[in-house]
């Protein structure tokens, strides 16, 4: 029985559901996956995650389709990205087949928490690995935990999609050839202060430029950029210093643009000084799919996109409708993009 929840009024907020999946890594191997009802963890005060932030995570969603199936979108890319993240932080990666098995177990066990089709809400899934064993000298943890939890979350934009205003940050998000291209908690810890400052000044997000030269657009704290040129080309920034997180949403939108909609696409360096020439700007990530950006404030100088502050520009809207249509099962997507959860 689907839980009795007012799905439309949910926000992006932690809520423990009935089950989560766990496994531990000790003596060079992962244990069997287990379902547990316990939403707490009990670890050493000297756990490497607490002392040295040895933790990586993922974020994906499960959707209820019109015909009642539960599906996830390209989870193999999340599995692969978590492997890359774990390797970079000297942690044991969770193999793709183990990740997929955990996903199936978790969503099946919490099927009653998957919001109904058309509610706008989705089931947000958060896999993570952390160094649970004690470490005081600087070295990787002696043991690790893998956990996958989930929670229903509301539609990102409750009152319809409204363009946001962002600012160019005076802080950097990621060092050149640092950890910007992996999904690690540490990348978020250091963005919190800059994020709070931006919010206090009335901005929704920070735009980060490349830390090395501060001349190229990289991304925001948790979403990649996508731009539309005045002649309808789709452009997304490439980092010359490998410091942009490879967003599944952004990579999928680029394929939708070129292969489904037949648009011209470019993945290339985007100089900050060319930003005023674009017709539309959006942020992409799992949470909102695309958040349209109406204005960028560069130290008091406003860059206002022709798409304005009332609605998403027409080209981003077409991309948004097509990708969300594929995710919700209304539109047939490229082979292998939809993974159905067997109930
Ligand atoms: C998770 C994340 C994104 C978005 O990635 P998706 O796979 O599309 O959700 C973008 N930037 C950063 C820094 C992220 O951590």
GROMACS .gro file of C-alpha atoms and ligand atoms in nm:
model
  358
    1UNK     CA    1   0.000   0.000   0.000
    2UNK     CA    2   0.136   0.339  -0.101
    3UNK     CA    3   0.198   0.552   0.208
    4UNK     CA    4  -0.060   0.812   0.296
    5UNK     CA    5   0.148   1.124   0.232
    6UNK     CA    6   0.058   1.463   0.087
    7UNK     CA    7   0.308   1.410  -0.198
    8UNK     CA    8   0.260   1.756  -0.349
    9UNK     CA    9   0.367   1.936  -0.031
   10UNK     CA   10   0.692   1.744   0.021
   11UNK     CA   11   1.016   1.937  -0.003
   12UNK     CA   12   1.379   1.822  -0.033
   13UNK     CA   13   1.410   1.708   0.327
   14UNK     CA   14   1.544   1.401   0.505
   15UNK     CA   15   1.279   1.154   0.601
   16UNK     CA   16   1.368   0.803   0.712
   17UNK     CA   17   1.178   0.535   0.518
   18UNK     CA   18   1.124   0.174   0.631
   19UNK     CA   19   1.448   0.022   0.500
   20UNK     CA   20   1.804   0.102   0.394
   21UNK     CA   21   2.071  -0.130   0.252
   22UNK     CA   22   2.410  -0.174   0.418
   23UNK     CA   23   2.735  -0.362   0.363
   24UNK     CA   24   3.075  -0.345   0.534
   25UNK     CA   25   3.423  -0.374   0.395
   26UNK     CA   26   3.670  -0.555   0.614
   27UNK     CA   27   3.979  -0.768   0.546
   28UNK     CA   28   3.975  -0.677   0.180
   29UNK     CA   29   3.618  -0.767   0.092
   30UNK     CA   30   3.261  -0.644   0.097
   31UNK     CA   31   3.009  -0.832   0.309
   32UNK     CA   32   2.670  -0.942   0.173
   33UNK     CA   33   2.414  -0.663   0.130
   34UNK     CA   34   2.159  -0.643   0.409
   35UNK     CA   35   1.833  -0.459   0.461
   36UNK     CA   36   1.798  -0.283   0.795
   37UNK     CA   37   1.526  -0.075   0.957
   38UNK     CA   38   1.781   0.112   1.175
   39UNK     CA   39   1.829   0.470   1.048
   40UNK     CA   40   2.130   0.531   1.274
   41UNK     CA   41   2.495   0.433   1.244
   42UNK     CA   42   2.731   0.354   1.531
   43UNK     CA   43   3.098   0.417   1.455
   44UNK     CA   44   3.427   0.493   1.627
   45UNK     CA   45   3.483   0.851   1.744
   46UNK     CA   46   3.805   0.825   1.543
   47UNK     CA   47   3.636   0.704   1.222
   48UNK     CA   48   3.827   0.831   0.920
   49UNK     CA   49   3.509   0.993   0.788
   50UNK     CA   50   3.483   1.206   1.102
   51UNK     CA   51   3.852   1.302   1.116
   52UNK     CA   52   3.949   1.328   0.749
   53UNK     CA   53   3.620   1.340   0.555
   54UNK     CA   54   3.676   1.010   0.377
   55UNK     CA   55   3.334   0.976   0.218
   56UNK     CA   56   3.177   0.977  -0.128
   57UNK     CA   57   2.814   0.973  -0.233
   58UNK     CA   58   2.570   0.952  -0.520
   59UNK     CA   59   2.221   1.084  -0.591
   60UNK     CA   60   1.956   0.939  -0.820
   61UNK     CA   61   1.580   0.901  -0.832
   62UNK     CA   62   1.313   0.636  -0.876
   63UNK     CA   63   0.999   0.732  -1.065
   64UNK     CA   64   0.654   0.577  -1.090
   65UNK     CA   65   0.546   0.553  -1.453
   66UNK     CA   66   0.192   0.598  -1.582
   67UNK     CA   67   0.141   0.220  -1.602
   68UNK     CA   68   0.251   0.176  -1.239
   69UNK     CA   69   0.605   0.050  -1.292
   70UNK     CA   70   0.893   0.182  -1.082
   71UNK     CA   71   1.196   0.285  -1.284
   72UNK     CA   72   1.535   0.448  -1.231
   73UNK     CA   73   1.728   0.653  -1.484
   74UNK     CA   74   2.075   0.541  -1.600
   75UNK     CA   75   2.181   0.405  -1.258
   76UNK     CA   76   2.482   0.240  -1.422
   77UNK     CA   77   2.632   0.589  -1.460
   78UNK     CA   78   2.587   0.656  -1.088
   79UNK     CA   79   2.748   0.319  -1.010
   80UNK     CA   80   3.044   0.398  -1.234
   81UNK     CA   81   3.082   0.750  -1.098
   82UNK     CA   82   3.083   0.620  -0.739
   83UNK     CA   83   3.361   0.378  -0.839
   84UNK     CA   84   3.564   0.671  -0.976
   85UNK     CA   85   3.493   0.876  -0.662
   86UNK     CA   86   3.590   0.594  -0.427
   87UNK     CA   87   3.915   0.519  -0.610
   88UNK     CA   88   4.015   0.887  -0.594
   89UNK     CA   89   3.968   0.894  -0.214
   90UNK     CA   90   4.152   0.563  -0.161
   91UNK     CA   91   3.833   0.378  -0.071
   92UNK     CA   92   3.721   0.033  -0.187
   93UNK     CA   93   3.478   0.082  -0.478
   94UNK     CA   94   3.139  -0.087  -0.471
   95UNK     CA   95   3.130  -0.292  -0.794
   96UNK     CA   96   2.855  -0.204  -1.042
   97UNK     CA   97   2.666  -0.533  -0.996
   98UNK     CA   98   2.665  -0.485  -0.617
   99UNK     CA   99   2.540  -0.126  -0.660
  100UNK     CA  100   2.260  -0.242  -0.890
  101UNK     CA  101   2.162  -0.521  -0.651
  102UNK     CA  102   2.149  -0.274  -0.359
  103UNK     CA  103   1.936  -0.038  -0.567
  104UNK     CA  104   1.686  -0.310  -0.656
  105UNK     CA  105   1.669  -0.431  -0.292
  106UNK     CA  106   1.626  -0.079  -0.154
  107UNK     CA  107   1.355   0.041  -0.391
  108UNK     CA  108   1.164  -0.287  -0.376
  109UNK     CA  109   1.167  -0.282   0.006
  110UNK     CA  110   1.050   0.082   0.008
  111UNK     CA  111   0.808   0.055  -0.286
  112UNK     CA  112   0.527   0.204  -0.074
  113UNK     CA  113   0.731   0.523  -0.050
  114UNK     CA  114   0.760   0.576  -0.427
  115UNK     CA  115   0.531   0.871  -0.505
  116UNK     CA  116   0.245   0.816  -0.749
  117UNK     CA  117   0.272   0.910  -1.115
  118UNK     CA  118   0.171   1.269  -1.178
  119UNK     CA  119   0.227   1.386  -0.818
  120UNK     CA  120   0.547   1.564  -0.917
  121UNK     CA  121   0.723   1.391  -0.627
  122UNK     CA  122   0.993   1.123  -0.670
  123UNK     CA  123   1.193   0.885  -0.454
  124UNK     CA  124   1.541   1.028  -0.400
  125UNK     CA  125   1.808   0.764  -0.352
  126UNK     CA  126   2.133   0.838  -0.169
  127UNK     CA  127   2.412   0.578  -0.186
  128UNK     CA  128   2.731   0.653   0.008
  129UNK     CA  129   3.053   0.495   0.128
  130UNK     CA  130   3.247   0.617   0.430
  131UNK     CA  131   3.562   0.527   0.620
  132UNK     CA  132   3.414   0.385   0.940
  133UNK     CA  133   3.726   0.238   1.099
  134UNK     CA  134   3.948   0.444   1.332
  135UNK     CA  135   4.237   0.641   1.185
  136UNK     CA  136   4.439   0.912   1.357
  137UNK     CA  137   4.754   0.902   1.139
  138UNK     CA  138   4.674   1.029   0.792
  139UNK     CA  139   4.587   0.715   0.597
  140UNK     CA  140   4.275   0.553   0.452
  141UNK     CA  141   4.038   0.390   0.702
  142UNK     CA  142   4.095   0.022   0.788
  143UNK     CA  143   3.725  -0.052   0.729
  144UNK     CA  144   3.435   0.102   0.539
  145UNK     CA  145   3.058   0.105   0.525
  146UNK     CA  146   2.837   0.125   0.218
  147UNK     CA  147   2.485   0.242   0.271
  148UNK     CA  148   2.198   0.322   0.039
  149UNK     CA  149   1.897   0.509   0.176
  150UNK     CA  150   1.600   0.678   0.013
  151UNK     CA  151   1.329   0.932   0.081
  152UNK     CA  152   1.035   1.079  -0.105
  153UNK     CA  153   1.101   1.437  -0.220
  154UNK     CA  154   0.866   1.695  -0.363
  155UNK     CA  155   0.867   1.868  -0.696
  156UNK     CA  156   1.170   2.096  -0.705
  157UNK     CA  157   0.969   2.395  -0.821
  158UNK     CA  158   0.637   2.392  -0.635
  159UNK     CA  159   0.490   2.700  -0.801
  160UNK     CA  160   0.605   2.615  -1.152
  161UNK     CA  161   0.954   2.658  -1.286
  162UNK     CA  162   1.090   3.007  -1.216
  163UNK     CA  163   1.426   3.138  -1.333
  164UNK     CA  164   1.679   3.201  -1.058
  165UNK     CA  165   1.943   3.469  -1.003
  166UNK     CA  166   2.296   3.354  -0.923
  167UNK     CA  167   2.622   3.532  -0.842
  168UNK     CA  168   2.980   3.486  -0.947
  169UNK     CA  169   3.160   3.359  -0.638
  170UNK     CA  170   3.481   3.501  -0.498
  171UNK     CA  171   3.557   3.153  -0.368
  172UNK     CA  172   3.670   2.854  -0.571
  173UNK     CA  173   3.485   2.524  -0.572
  174UNK     CA  174   3.759   2.290  -0.679
  175UNK     CA  175   4.132   2.308  -0.733
  176UNK     CA  176   4.272   2.232  -1.080
  177UNK     CA  177   4.319   1.854  -1.100
  178UNK     CA  178   4.183   1.825  -0.746
  179UNK     CA  179   3.862   1.648  -0.643
  180UNK     CA  180   3.612   1.861  -0.837
  181UNK     CA  181   3.535   1.576  -1.077
  182UNK     CA  182   3.424   1.331  -0.805
  183UNK     CA  183   3.118   1.334  -0.582
  184UNK     CA  184   3.277   1.373  -0.241
  185UNK     CA  185   3.135   1.524   0.077
  186UNK     CA  186   3.448   1.736   0.108
  187UNK     CA  187   3.352   1.933  -0.206
  188UNK     CA  188   3.030   2.029  -0.033
  189UNK     CA  189   3.177   2.108   0.309
  190UNK     CA  190   3.392   2.379   0.158
  191UNK     CA  191   3.105   2.522  -0.047
  192UNK     CA  192   2.873   2.572   0.252
  193UNK     CA  193   3.017   2.907   0.362
  194UNK     CA  194   3.011   3.050   0.010
  195UNK     CA  195   2.658   2.919  -0.031
  196UNK     CA  196   2.538   3.079   0.291
  197UNK     CA  197   2.691   3.412   0.187
  198UNK     CA  198   2.522   3.397  -0.154
  199UNK     CA  199   2.186   3.315   0.007
  200UNK     CA  200   2.225   3.600   0.257
  201UNK     CA  201   2.280   3.834  -0.038
  202UNK     CA  202   1.964   3.707  -0.203
  203UNK     CA  203   2.116   3.474  -0.465
  204UNK     CA  204   2.004   3.119  -0.527
  205UNK     CA  205   2.346   2.977  -0.614
  206UNK     CA  206   2.711   3.055  -0.679
  207UNK     CA  207   2.866   3.035  -1.022
  208UNK     CA  208   3.221   2.907  -0.982
  209UNK     CA  209   3.491   2.989  -1.234
  210UNK     CA  210   3.798   2.773  -1.290
  211UNK     CA  211   4.024   2.815  -0.989
  212UNK     CA  212   4.344   2.833  -1.194
  213UNK     CA  213   4.266   3.135  -1.413
  214UNK     CA  214   3.916   3.251  -1.310
  215UNK     CA  215   3.835   3.309  -1.676
  216UNK     CA  216   3.626   2.999  -1.760
  217UNK     CA  217   3.283   2.888  -1.640
  218UNK     CA  218   3.286   2.567  -1.439
  219UNK     CA  219   2.967   2.491  -1.244
  220UNK     CA  220   2.765   2.576  -0.933
  221UNK     CA  221   2.796   2.396  -0.599
  222UNK     CA  222   2.583   2.106  -0.717
  223UNK     CA  223   2.480   2.149  -1.080
  224UNK     CA  224   2.644   2.177  -1.423
  225UNK     CA  225   2.576   2.461  -1.670
  226UNK     CA  226   2.413   2.432  -2.005
  227UNK     CA  227   2.385   2.732  -2.239
  228UNK     CA  228   2.186   2.792  -2.556
  229UNK     CA  229   2.339   3.018  -2.821
  230UNK     CA  230   2.129   3.272  -3.012
  231UNK     CA  231   2.130   3.037  -3.311
  232UNK     CA  232   2.004   2.743  -3.105
  233UNK     CA  233   2.322   2.549  -3.033
  234UNK     CA  234   2.352   2.367  -2.699
  235UNK     CA  235   2.682   2.442  -2.523
  236UNK     CA  236   2.816   2.294  -2.199
  237UNK     CA  237   3.147   2.388  -2.035
  238UNK     CA  238   3.445   2.156  -2.045
  239UNK     CA  239   3.709   2.203  -1.779
  240UNK     CA  240   4.072   2.244  -1.885
  241UNK     CA  241   4.169   2.139  -1.532
  242UNK     CA  242   3.932   1.842  -1.494
  243UNK     CA  243   3.738   2.009  -1.214
  244UNK     CA  244   3.375   1.977  -1.328
  245UNK     CA  245   3.162   1.695  -1.188
  246UNK     CA  246   3.034   1.475  -1.474
  247UNK     CA  247   2.657   1.527  -1.422
  248UNK     CA  248   2.440   1.240  -1.543
  249UNK     CA  249   2.164   1.492  -1.621
  250UNK     CA  250   2.394   1.714  -1.826
  251UNK     CA  251   2.542   1.421  -2.020
  252UNK     CA  252   2.192   1.291  -2.090
  253UNK     CA  253   2.064   1.633  -2.200
  254UNK     CA  254   2.351   1.660  -2.449
  255UNK     CA  255   2.253   1.322  -2.600
  256UNK     CA  256   1.883   1.419  -2.604
  257UNK     CA  257   1.977   1.745  -2.781
  258UNK     CA  258   2.190   1.581  -3.050
  259UNK     CA  259   2.035   1.235  -3.099
  260UNK     CA  260   1.667   1.288  -3.013
  261UNK     CA  261   1.609   1.652  -3.109
  262UNK     CA  262   1.874   1.680  -3.381
  263UNK     CA  263   2.028   1.995  -3.236
  264UNK     CA  264   2.388   2.106  -3.265
  265UNK     CA  265   2.588   2.054  -2.945
  266UNK     CA  266   2.929   2.159  -2.819
  267UNK     CA  267   3.121   2.052  -2.509
  268UNK     CA  268   3.401   2.305  -2.486
  269UNK     CA  269   3.566   2.565  -2.269
  270UNK     CA  270   3.327   2.853  -2.205
  271UNK     CA  271   3.495   3.183  -2.128
  272UNK     CA  272   3.311   3.386  -1.867
  273UNK     CA  273   3.335   3.691  -2.096
  274UNK     CA  274   3.124   3.519  -2.364
  275UNK     CA  275   2.836   3.441  -2.123
  276UNK     CA  276   2.637   3.760  -2.208
  277UNK     CA  277   2.615   3.639  -2.569
  278UNK     CA  278   2.403   3.331  -2.483
  279UNK     CA  279   2.025   3.331  -2.521
  280UNK     CA  280   1.946   3.087  -2.239
  281UNK     CA  281   2.124   2.948  -1.936
  282UNK     CA  282   2.030   2.658  -1.710
  283UNK     CA  283   2.165   2.448  -1.426
  284UNK     CA  284   2.132   2.073  -1.453
  285UNK     CA  285   2.128   1.802  -1.194
  286UNK     CA  286   1.914   1.517  -1.067
  287UNK     CA  287   1.721   1.735  -0.818
  288UNK     CA  288   1.559   1.983  -1.058
  289UNK     CA  289   1.665   1.838  -1.398
  290UNK     CA  290   1.701   2.197  -1.530
  291UNK     CA  291   1.679   2.519  -1.328
  292UNK     CA  292   1.666   2.814  -1.565
  293UNK     CA  293   1.899   3.102  -1.479
  294UNK     CA  294   1.751   3.446  -1.550
  295UNK     CA  295   2.040   3.661  -1.434
  296UNK     CA  296   2.400   3.631  -1.325
  297UNK     CA  297   2.540   3.899  -1.096
  298UNK     CA  298   2.910   3.961  -1.148
  299UNK     CA  299   3.013   4.190  -0.861
  300UNK     CA  300   2.722   4.425  -0.924
  301UNK     CA  301   2.722   4.396  -1.304
  302UNK     CA  302   2.410   4.213  -1.414
  303UNK     CA  303   2.405   3.970  -1.703
  304UNK     CA  304   2.038   3.923  -1.795
  305UNK     CA  305   1.952   3.649  -2.042
  306UNK     CA  306   1.697   3.728  -2.317
  307UNK     CA  307   1.483   3.438  -2.187
  308UNK     CA  308   1.394   3.666  -1.894
  309UNK     CA  309   1.275   3.609  -1.539
  310UNK     CA  310   0.925   3.473  -1.605
  311UNK     CA  311   0.982   3.130  -1.749
  312UNK     CA  312   1.232   2.880  -1.881
  313UNK     CA  313   1.357   2.970  -2.230
  314UNK     CA  314   1.200   2.776  -2.521
  315UNK     CA  315   1.502   2.561  -2.606
  316UNK     CA  316   1.576   2.456  -2.248
  317UNK     CA  317   1.203   2.384  -2.207
  318UNK     CA  318   1.211   2.149  -2.504
  319UNK     CA  319   1.513   1.969  -2.357
  320UNK     CA  320   1.348   1.957  -2.014
  321UNK     CA  321   1.019   1.818  -2.147
  322UNK     CA  322   1.195   1.554  -2.353
  323UNK     CA  323   1.427   1.434  -2.076
  324UNK     CA  324   1.156   1.427  -1.807
  325UNK     CA  325   0.929   1.250  -2.058
  326UNK     CA  326   1.194   0.980  -2.101
  327UNK     CA  327   1.248   0.953  -1.723
  328UNK     CA  328   0.875   0.917  -1.654
  329UNK     CA  329   0.831   0.664  -1.934
  330UNK     CA  330   0.618   0.886  -2.160
  331UNK     CA  331   0.880   0.908  -2.432
  332UNK     CA  332   1.102   0.625  -2.553
  333UNK     CA  333   1.464   0.712  -2.475
  334UNK     CA  334   1.791   0.569  -2.600
  335UNK     CA  335   1.850   0.198  -2.536
  336UNK     CA  336   1.937   0.111  -2.176
  337UNK     CA  337   1.848   0.443  -2.013
  338UNK     CA  338   1.557   0.311  -1.808
  339UNK     CA  339   1.613   0.044  -1.544
  340UNK     CA  340   1.291  -0.110  -1.416
  341UNK     CA  341   1.277  -0.228  -1.054
  342UNK     CA  342   1.129  -0.580  -1.040
  343UNK     CA  343   0.865  -0.586  -0.767
  344LIG     C1  344   2.578   1.574  -0.821
  344LIG     C2  345   2.639   1.695  -0.881
  344LIG     C3  346   2.595   1.748  -1.003
  344LIG     C4  347   2.477   1.693  -1.079
  344LIG     O1  348   2.497   1.563  -1.123
  344LIG     P1  349   2.373   1.471  -1.164
  344LIG     O2  350   2.436   1.340  -1.189
  344LIG     O3  351   2.312   1.529  -1.286
  344LIG     O4  352   2.278   1.472  -1.048
  344LIG     C5  353   2.663   1.856  -1.054
  344LIG     N1  354   2.767   1.914  -0.988
  344LIG     C6  355   2.809   1.866  -0.869
  344LIG     C7  356   2.923   1.933  -0.803
  344LIG     C8  357   2.748   1.754  -0.812
  344LIG     O5  358   2.791   1.710  -0.695
   0.00000   0.00000   0.00000
